[in-house]
Coordinates of C-alpha atoms in Angstrom, one line a residue:
M536 CA 91.3 99.9 127.4
P537 CA 94.1 100.4 124.9
S538 CA 97.5 100.7 126.6
L539 CA 100.1 103.1 125.3
T540 CA 102.9 101.5 127.2
A541 CA 104.9 98.3 126.8
G542 CA 106.3 97.7 130.3
S543 CA 107.2 101.1 131.6
H544 CA 108.1 102.6 128.2
R545 CA 106.1 104.6 125.7
R546 CA 105.0 102.5 122.7
L547 CA 107.1 103.0 119.5
F548 CA 105.8 101.2 116.4
L549 CA 108.3 100.4 113.7
F550 CA 106.6 100.0 110.3
L551 CA 108.2 97.8 107.6
Q552 CA 106.7 97.1 104.2
G553 CA 102.9 97.5 103.9
P554 CA 100.3 97.0 101.3
H555 CA 100.7 99.2 98.2
G556 CA 99.3 102.6 98.8
P557 CA 98.8 105.0 101.7
F558 CA 97.3 102.6 104.4
F559 CA 100.4 102.3 106.6
S560 CA 100.9 106.1 106.6
A561 CA 97.3 106.6 107.7
L562 CA 97.6 103.9 110.4
A563 CA 100.8 105.5 111.7
R564 CA 99.1 108.8 112.0
A565 CA 96.2 107.2 113.9
L566 CA 98.6 105.6 116.4
R567 CA 100.5 108.9 116.8
A568 CA 97.1 110.6 117.5
A569 CA 96.5 108.0 120.2
G570 CA 99.8 109.0 121.9
A571 CA 102.3 106.4 120.5
D572 CA 105.4 107.1 118.4
V573 CA 106.0 105.8 114.9
L574 CA 109.0 105.0 112.7
R575 CA 109.4 103.5 109.3
V576 CA 112.1 101.5 107.6
G577 CA 111.9 101.7 103.8
F578 CA 113.6 99.3 101.5
N579 CA 113.0 101.1 98.2
A580 CA 111.6 104.2 96.6
G581 CA 108.0 102.8 96.6
D582 CA 108.1 102.5 100.4
Q583 CA 109.5 106.0 100.7
A584 CA 106.9 107.6 98.4
F585 CA 104.0 106.4 100.5
W586 CA 105.3 107.4 103.9
F587 CA 103.9 110.7 105.3
E588 CA 107.0 112.4 106.7
R589 CA 110.7 112.5 106.3
R590 CA 111.8 112.7 110.0
S591 CA 110.4 109.3 110.9
Y592 CA 111.7 107.5 107.8
V593 CA 114.8 105.4 108.0
P594 CA 116.1 104.1 104.6
F595 CA 117.7 100.7 104.5
L596 CA 120.6 101.1 102.0
E597 CA 122.9 98.3 103.0
D598 CA 123.4 94.7 101.8
P599 CA 120.3 92.6 102.7
E600 CA 122.5 90.2 104.8
T601 CA 123.1 93.1 107.3
W602 CA 119.4 93.6 107.9
P603 CA 119.0 91.6 111.1
D604 CA 122.0 93.3 112.7
M605 CA 120.7 96.7 111.7
L606 CA 117.2 95.9 113.1
Q607 CA 118.7 94.7 116.4
D608 CA 120.6 98.0 116.7
L609 CA 117.6 100.0 115.8
I610 CA 115.4 98.2 118.4
R611 CA 118.0 98.9 121.1
S612 CA 118.9 102.4 120.2
R613 CA 115.4 103.7 119.6
G614 CA 113.5 101.6 122.2
I615 CA 111.2 100.0 119.6
T616 CA 108.3 98.1 121.3
D617 CA 106.3 97.0 118.3
I618 CA 106.9 96.0 114.6
V619 CA 104.2 96.4 112.0
L620 CA 104.3 94.6 108.7
Y621 CA 102.2 93.3 105.8
G622 CA 102.8 89.6 105.0
D623 CA 105.1 87.5 107.2
T624 CA 107.0 85.4 104.7
R625 CA 108.9 88.1 102.7
P626 CA 112.6 87.5 103.5
N627 CA 113.0 90.9 105.3
H628 CA 109.9 90.3 107.3
A629 CA 110.6 86.7 108.2
R630 CA 114.0 87.8 109.6
A631 CA 112.4 90.7 111.4
I632 CA 110.0 88.4 113.1
E633 CA 112.8 86.2 114.3
V634 CA 114.7 89.2 115.7
A635 CA 111.6 90.7 117.3
Q636 CA 110.6 87.5 119.0
A637 CA 114.2 87.0 120.4
M638 CA 114.1 90.6 121.8
G639 CA 110.6 90.5 123.2
V640 CA 109.1 92.9 120.6
T641 CA 105.5 92.6 119.6
V642 CA 104.8 91.8 115.9
H643 CA 101.6 93.1 114.3
V644 CA 100.8 91.3 111.0
F645 CA 98.3 92.6 108.4
E646 CA 97.1 90.5 105.5
E647 CA 94.3 90.3 103.0
G648 CA 91.2 89.2 104.8
Y649 CA 90.5 85.5 105.4
L650 CA 86.9 86.5 104.6
R651 CA 87.8 88.8 101.8
P652 CA 86.9 90.9 99.9
W653 CA 85.0 92.6 102.7
W654 CA 87.6 92.2 105.4
V655 CA 91.3 92.6 106.4
T656 CA 93.2 90.2 108.6
Y657 CA 95.0 91.5 111.7
E658 CA 97.1 89.0 113.8
R659 CA 100.2 88.9 115.9
A660 CA 103.4 87.0 115.2
G661 CA 102.1 85.3 112.0
A662 CA 99.4 84.8 109.4
N663 CA 98.1 82.2 107.1
G664 CA 100.1 79.0 107.7
N665 CA 101.9 80.7 110.6
S666 CA 98.6 81.9 112.2
R667 CA 97.6 80.8 115.7
L668 CA 94.4 79.6 114.0
M669 CA 96.4 76.6 112.8
E670 CA 96.6 75.2 116.3
L671 CA 92.9 75.9 117.3
D672 CA 90.1 73.4 116.6
V673 CA 86.4 74.1 116.3
A674 CA 85.7 72.9 119.8
Q675 CA 88.0 75.4 121.3
M676 CA 86.5 78.2 119.2
Q677 CA 83.0 77.2 120.4
C678 CA 84.0 77.2 124.0
A679 CA 85.7 80.6 123.6
L680 CA 82.6 82.1 121.9
D681 CA 80.3 80.7 124.7
Q682 CA 82.4 82.6 127.3
S683 CA 83.1 85.8 125.4
D684 CA 81.3 89.1 125.4
A685 CA 83.1 90.3 122.3
Q686 CA 80.8 92.0 119.8
T687 CA 80.8 91.1 116.1
P688 CA 81.8 94.2 114.0
P689 CA 79.3 95.5 111.5
P690 CA 79.8 94.2 107.9
P691 CA 81.5 96.5 105.4
S692 CA 79.3 98.8 103.5
H693 CA 80.6 98.0 100.0
W694 CA 82.4 95.5 97.8
G695 CA 86.2 95.2 97.5
D696 CA 88.6 97.7 95.9
M697 CA 90.2 95.7 93.1
R698 CA 90.8 98.7 90.7
Q699 CA 92.5 100.7 93.4
H700 CA 94.6 97.6 94.3
I701 CA 95.9 97.3 90.7
F702 CA 96.4 101.1 90.4
Y703 CA 98.5 101.3 93.6
G704 CA 100.5 98.2 92.6
A705 CA 101.4 99.8 89.3
L706 CA 102.3 103.1 90.9
Y707 CA 104.4 101.5 93.6
H708 CA 106.4 99.6 91.0
W709 CA 106.8 102.8 88.9
F710 CA 108.6 104.4 91.8
V711 CA 110.8 101.4 92.3
L712 CA 111.5 101.2 88.5
F713 CA 112.3 104.9 87.9
L714 CA 113.3 106.5 91.2
N715 CA 115.2 103.8 93.1
Q716 CA 118.8 105.0 92.6
R717 CA 119.1 105.7 96.3
Y718 CA 118.6 102.0 97.0
P719 CA 121.3 100.2 95.0
N720 CA 121.1 97.0 97.1
F721 CA 117.4 96.5 97.0
K722 CA 116.2 93.0 96.0
P723 CA 112.5 92.4 95.4
H724 CA 111.0 89.5 97.4
R725 CA 109.6 88.0 94.2
E726 CA 111.6 86.4 91.4
L727 CA 110.5 88.7 88.5
P728 CA 112.5 91.9 88.0
V729 CA 110.7 95.1 89.0
S730 CA 110.5 96.3 85.4
K731 CA 108.5 93.3 84.4
E732 CA 106.3 93.6 87.5
F733 CA 105.5 97.1 86.5
R734 CA 104.7 96.2 82.9
L735 CA 102.4 93.3 84.0
Y736 CA 100.6 95.6 86.4
F737 CA 100.2 98.3 83.8
K738 CA 99.0 95.8 81.2
R739 CA 96.5 94.4 83.6
L740 CA 95.1 97.9 84.4
A741 CA 94.9 98.9 80.7
L742 CA 93.2 95.7 79.6
M743 CA 90.6 95.5 82.3
P744 CA 87.7 96.4 79.9
F745 CA 88.8 93.6 77.5
H746 CA 89.1 91.1 80.3
R747 CA 85.7 92.0 81.6
I748 CA 84.1 91.2 78.2
R749 CA 86.0 88.0 77.9
R750 CA 85.1 87.0 81.4
A751 CA 81.4 87.7 80.9
W752 CA 81.4 85.5 77.8
A753 CA 83.3 82.6 79.5
T754 CA 81.0 82.7 82.6
A755 CA 77.8 82.8 80.4
R756 CA 79.0 79.7 78.5
V757 CA 79.5 77.8 81.7
R758 CA 76.2 78.8 83.4
H759 CA 74.1 78.3 80.3
S760 CA 75.6 74.9 79.3
G761 CA 73.2 73.0 81.6
A762 CA 76.0 70.6 82.6
P763 CA 77.0 70.0 86.3
Y764 CA 80.4 71.6 87.0
H765 CA 83.2 71.7 89.6
L766 CA 85.3 74.8 90.3
A767 CA 89.1 74.9 90.6
L768 CA 90.1 78.1 92.3
L769 CA 93.4 79.2 90.9
Q770 CA 95.8 81.4 92.9
L771 CA 98.9 83.6 92.1
G772 CA 101.7 81.1 91.7
H773 CA 104.3 83.5 93.2
D774 CA 102.1 84.3 96.3
S775 CA 103.4 83.3 99.7
S776 CA 100.3 81.2 100.4
V777 CA 101.4 78.9 97.5
Q778 CA 105.2 79.2 97.9
A779 CA 105.4 79.0 101.7
H780 CA 102.3 77.1 102.6
S781 CA 101.9 74.3 100.0
D782 CA 104.0 71.7 98.3
Y783 CA 103.4 73.2 94.8
T784 CA 106.0 75.3 93.1
C785 CA 103.7 76.9 90.5
M786 CA 100.1 76.8 89.4
S787 CA 101.0 74.5 86.5
D788 CA 101.6 71.8 89.0
F789 CA 98.2 72.3 90.6
L790 CA 96.6 72.3 87.1
E791 CA 98.1 68.9 86.4
H792 CA 96.9 67.6 89.8
V793 CA 93.3 68.9 89.4
I794 CA 92.7 68.0 85.7
S795 CA 94.1 64.5 86.0
G796 CA 92.0 63.9 89.1
F797 CA 88.9 65.3 87.3
A798 CA 89.6 63.0 84.4
K799 CA 89.8 59.9 86.7
G800 CA 87.0 60.6 89.1
A801 CA 84.3 63.0 87.7
P802 CA 81.2 61.6 85.9
R803 CA 81.6 61.8 82.2
H804 CA 78.9 64.5 81.8
H805 CA 80.4 66.8 84.4
R806 CA 82.7 69.8 83.6
L807 CA 85.6 71.5 85.2
V808 CA 85.8 75.3 85.5
L809 CA 89.2 76.8 86.1
K810 CA 88.6 80.2 87.8
E811 CA 91.6 82.5 87.4
H812 CA 92.7 84.8 90.3
P813 CA 91.4 88.4 89.9
L814 CA 95.0 89.7 90.0
E815 CA 96.5 87.1 87.7
N816 CA 99.1 88.9 85.5
H817 CA 99.9 85.9 83.3
R818 CA 103.5 85.5 84.2
E819 CA 102.6 81.8 83.7
P820 CA 100.6 81.0 80.5
L821 CA 97.9 79.3 82.5
R822 CA 95.2 79.2 79.9
D823 CA 97.6 77.5 77.4
K824 CA 98.9 75.1 80.0
A825 CA 95.4 74.1 81.1
R826 CA 94.5 73.4 77.5
E827 CA 97.6 71.3 77.0
I828 CA 97.0 69.2 80.2
A829 CA 93.3 68.8 79.4
H830 CA 94.1 67.5 75.9
A831 CA 96.7 65.0 77.4
H832 CA 93.9 63.6 79.7
Q833 CA 91.3 63.6 76.9
V834 CA 88.9 66.0 78.7
A835 CA 89.6 69.2 76.6
D836 CA 85.9 69.5 75.7
R837 CA 84.9 69.4 79.4
V838 CA 87.4 72.0 80.8
H839 CA 86.6 75.7 80.8
Y840 CA 88.9 78.6 81.7
V841 CA 87.4 81.8 83.2
P842 CA 89.7 84.8 83.4
G843 CA 89.5 86.7 86.8
G844 CA 86.5 88.4 88.1
K845 CA 84.2 87.7 91.0
L846 CA 83.4 84.3 92.1
A847 CA 79.7 84.6 93.2
R848 CA 78.0 83.8 89.9
L849 CA 80.1 80.7 89.3
L850 CA 79.4 79.4 92.9
D851 CA 75.6 79.7 92.4
D852 CA 75.4 76.3 90.5
A853 CA 78.8 74.7 91.4
N854 CA 78.8 71.1 92.6
S855 CA 82.1 71.4 94.4
A856 CA 85.3 73.4 94.5
V857 CA 89.0 72.6 94.9
T858 CA 91.9 74.9 95.8
I859 CA 95.4 75.0 97.2
N860 CA 94.6 77.3 100.1
S861 CA 92.8 80.3 98.5
T862 CA 90.8 82.5 100.8
A863 CA 88.0 82.1 98.2
G864 CA 87.5 78.7 99.9
Q865 CA 85.7 80.6 102.6
Q866 CA 83.1 81.7 100.1
V867 CA 82.6 78.1 99.0
L868 CA 82.1 76.9 102.6
W869 CA 79.7 79.8 103.4
R870 CA 77.4 78.5 100.7
G871 CA 77.6 74.9 102.0
I872 CA 79.4 73.6 98.9
P873 CA 81.9 70.7 99.3
L874 CA 85.5 71.9 99.3
R875 CA 88.9 70.1 99.0
S876 CA 92.1 72.0 99.7
F877 CA 95.6 70.9 99.1
G878 CA 97.8 73.3 101.0
R879 CA 98.0 74.6 104.6
S880 CA 95.2 77.0 105.3
V881 CA 93.5 78.5 108.4
Y882 CA 90.1 77.0 107.4
D883 CA 91.4 73.4 106.8
K884 CA 89.3 71.9 109.6
P885 CA 88.0 68.3 109.2
E886 CA 84.5 69.3 110.1
F887 CA 84.0 71.2 106.8
V888 CA 86.9 70.5 104.4
S889 CA 87.0 67.1 102.7
Q890 CA 90.0 64.8 103.3
Q891 CA 89.3 62.6 100.2
S892 CA 91.6 62.0 97.4
I893 CA 91.0 64.3 94.5
A894 CA 89.5 61.6 92.2
E895 CA 87.2 60.4 95.1
F896 CA 86.2 64.0 95.7
F897 CA 85.2 64.7 92.1
S898 CA 83.3 61.4 92.1
D899 CA 81.3 61.9 95.3
P900 CA 82.4 64.8 97.5
D901 CA 81.9 64.9 101.3
M902 CA 79.4 67.5 102.4
P903 CA 80.7 70.2 104.9
D904 CA 79.3 70.6 108.3
H905 CA 77.7 74.0 107.7
E906 CA 77.0 74.7 111.4
A907 CA 80.6 74.0 112.3
Y908 CA 81.7 76.4 109.6
R909 CA 79.3 79.1 110.8
L910 CA 80.8 78.8 114.3
Y911 CA 84.3 79.1 112.8
R912 CA 83.4 82.1 110.8
Q913 CA 81.8 83.8 113.8
F914 CA 85.1 83.2 115.7
L915 CA 87.0 84.9 112.9
L916 CA 84.7 87.9 112.8
K917 CA 85.1 88.4 116.6
T918 CA 88.8 88.2 116.5
S919 CA 91.1 88.8 113.4
Q920 CA 88.8 90.0 110.7
L921 CA 88.4 93.8 110.5
P922 CA 85.8 95.4 108.1
G923 CA 87.3 97.6 105.4
G924 CA 90.1 97.5 102.9
F925 CA 93.7 98.7 102.3
Y926 CA 93.2 100.4 98.9
S927 CA 90.1 102.5 98.5
L928 CA 89.6 105.7 100.6
R929 CA 86.3 104.5 101.9
G930 CA 87.7 101.1 102.8
R931 CA 90.7 102.6 104.7
R932 CA 88.5 104.8 106.7
Q933 CA 86.4 101.9 107.8
L934 CA 89.5 99.8 108.6
L935 CA 91.2 102.5 110.6
R936 CA 88.2 102.9 113.0
R937 CA 89.2 99.6 114.6
A938 CA 92.9 98.8 113.6
A939 CA 94.8 101.2 115.8
D940 CA 92.8 100.4 119.0
L941 CA 93.3 96.6 118.5
M942 CA 97.1 97.2 118.1
L943 CA 97.2 99.1 121.4
Q944 CA 95.5 96.2 123.3
N945 CA 97.7 94.1 125.6
H946 CA 96.5 90.8 124.1
D947 CA 96.2 89.6 120.5
P948 CA 92.6 89.3 119.3
Y949 CA 92.5 85.5 119.7
Q950 CA 93.8 85.6 123.2
S951 CA 91.2 88.2 124.2
V952 CA 88.4 86.0 123.1
L953 CA 89.9 82.7 124.3
S954 CA 90.4 84.2 127.8
G955 CA 86.8 85.5 127.8
N956 CA 87.9 89.0 128.5
A957 CA 87.3 90.6 125.2
A958 CA 85.2 93.8 125.0
P959 CA 84.7 96.2 122.1
P960 CA 87.5 98.8 122.2
P961 CA 86.6 102.5 122.0
Q962 CA 86.9 103.9 118.6
L963 CA 89.2 106.7 117.6
K964 CA 88.0 109.6 115.5
L965 CA 90.3 109.5 112.5
V966 CA 91.0 111.6 109.5
D967 CA 92.4 109.7 106.5

């Protein structure tokens, strides 16, 4: 049963920065309905705009260097037992995790789903390259599943919520751009100024119909060419999965690695398809850079660039795929397609991810052990993957049915299954 106490004290959840939009507010209301207390520290006007009440909101207005001391004082004075955040590598969040671990405070980390777009990831202490999954092998997962009575949650009832994601991103940056006078010391965790972030989000939202037409044409050219092809799954160069969990500094570096490896190793009649990330906002001129690199390696007529969109159609006929550590790699493995990754990722297990050099991989890729991957996927579904989404109303409702109860459990989702004591938690009746 969920516990409302940490030791002998009532649970108090401190929320830091969450996904753009109202999800953290809805989650806080769910925890309060279950008997816990909630508090929010906001770092800018966007954080403030999406919080549901003034009395539980604490603005952080000081110099960022004072944040760890302020957090320690807040934990002691308010009796905070839990910290909730989205993404564990933002500077404010990374510092908060260090403070929390030193003071015995539980850290709840939300992230985009490892099995996205249908799922959200919930872990404790860290995610992605800091996840507990990094130290677990497939044999341990199989043993845990054999002993566990945990039920696999039902699959989500609809596809992802990309339009809502882009909308809330634009709205959040609008608040920060135009209403942030109260937060003079705010520094975004990304390199671009907020004004440019807002313009890029708005431009992406406005041009979605154009991109859809362009994408359909590029995809049709690839699929109707009749030539065998390999996929390169591009990511957001500024994303923490690239910056914190790989040796690449930008996507241009990855493009050079992939295209040069393709030129050296792939059969001459094969093609390379560069699949852009759905949220790519072109802060790097990736299409132009890809064309330049392909010309330099004399494969320009064999390299195709597909802007954004869903991956499924391109996977239907792909020979293989390469990525840094994109969660889209999970879709590749689910279909039994050979995969080579070049960053630190939770699915980088030798049973199903190739360890070949990139030229060798393009020449003759190792096939994944599909049964081992199915077991790994089942372990994720019984532990850290929650059906639903952060951005659409329907997705949030589905996510909230499980999230609050899991946060109130004494053990993290991995420990519950590894110990063989996991059981499906009772579901709260929630109103979004």
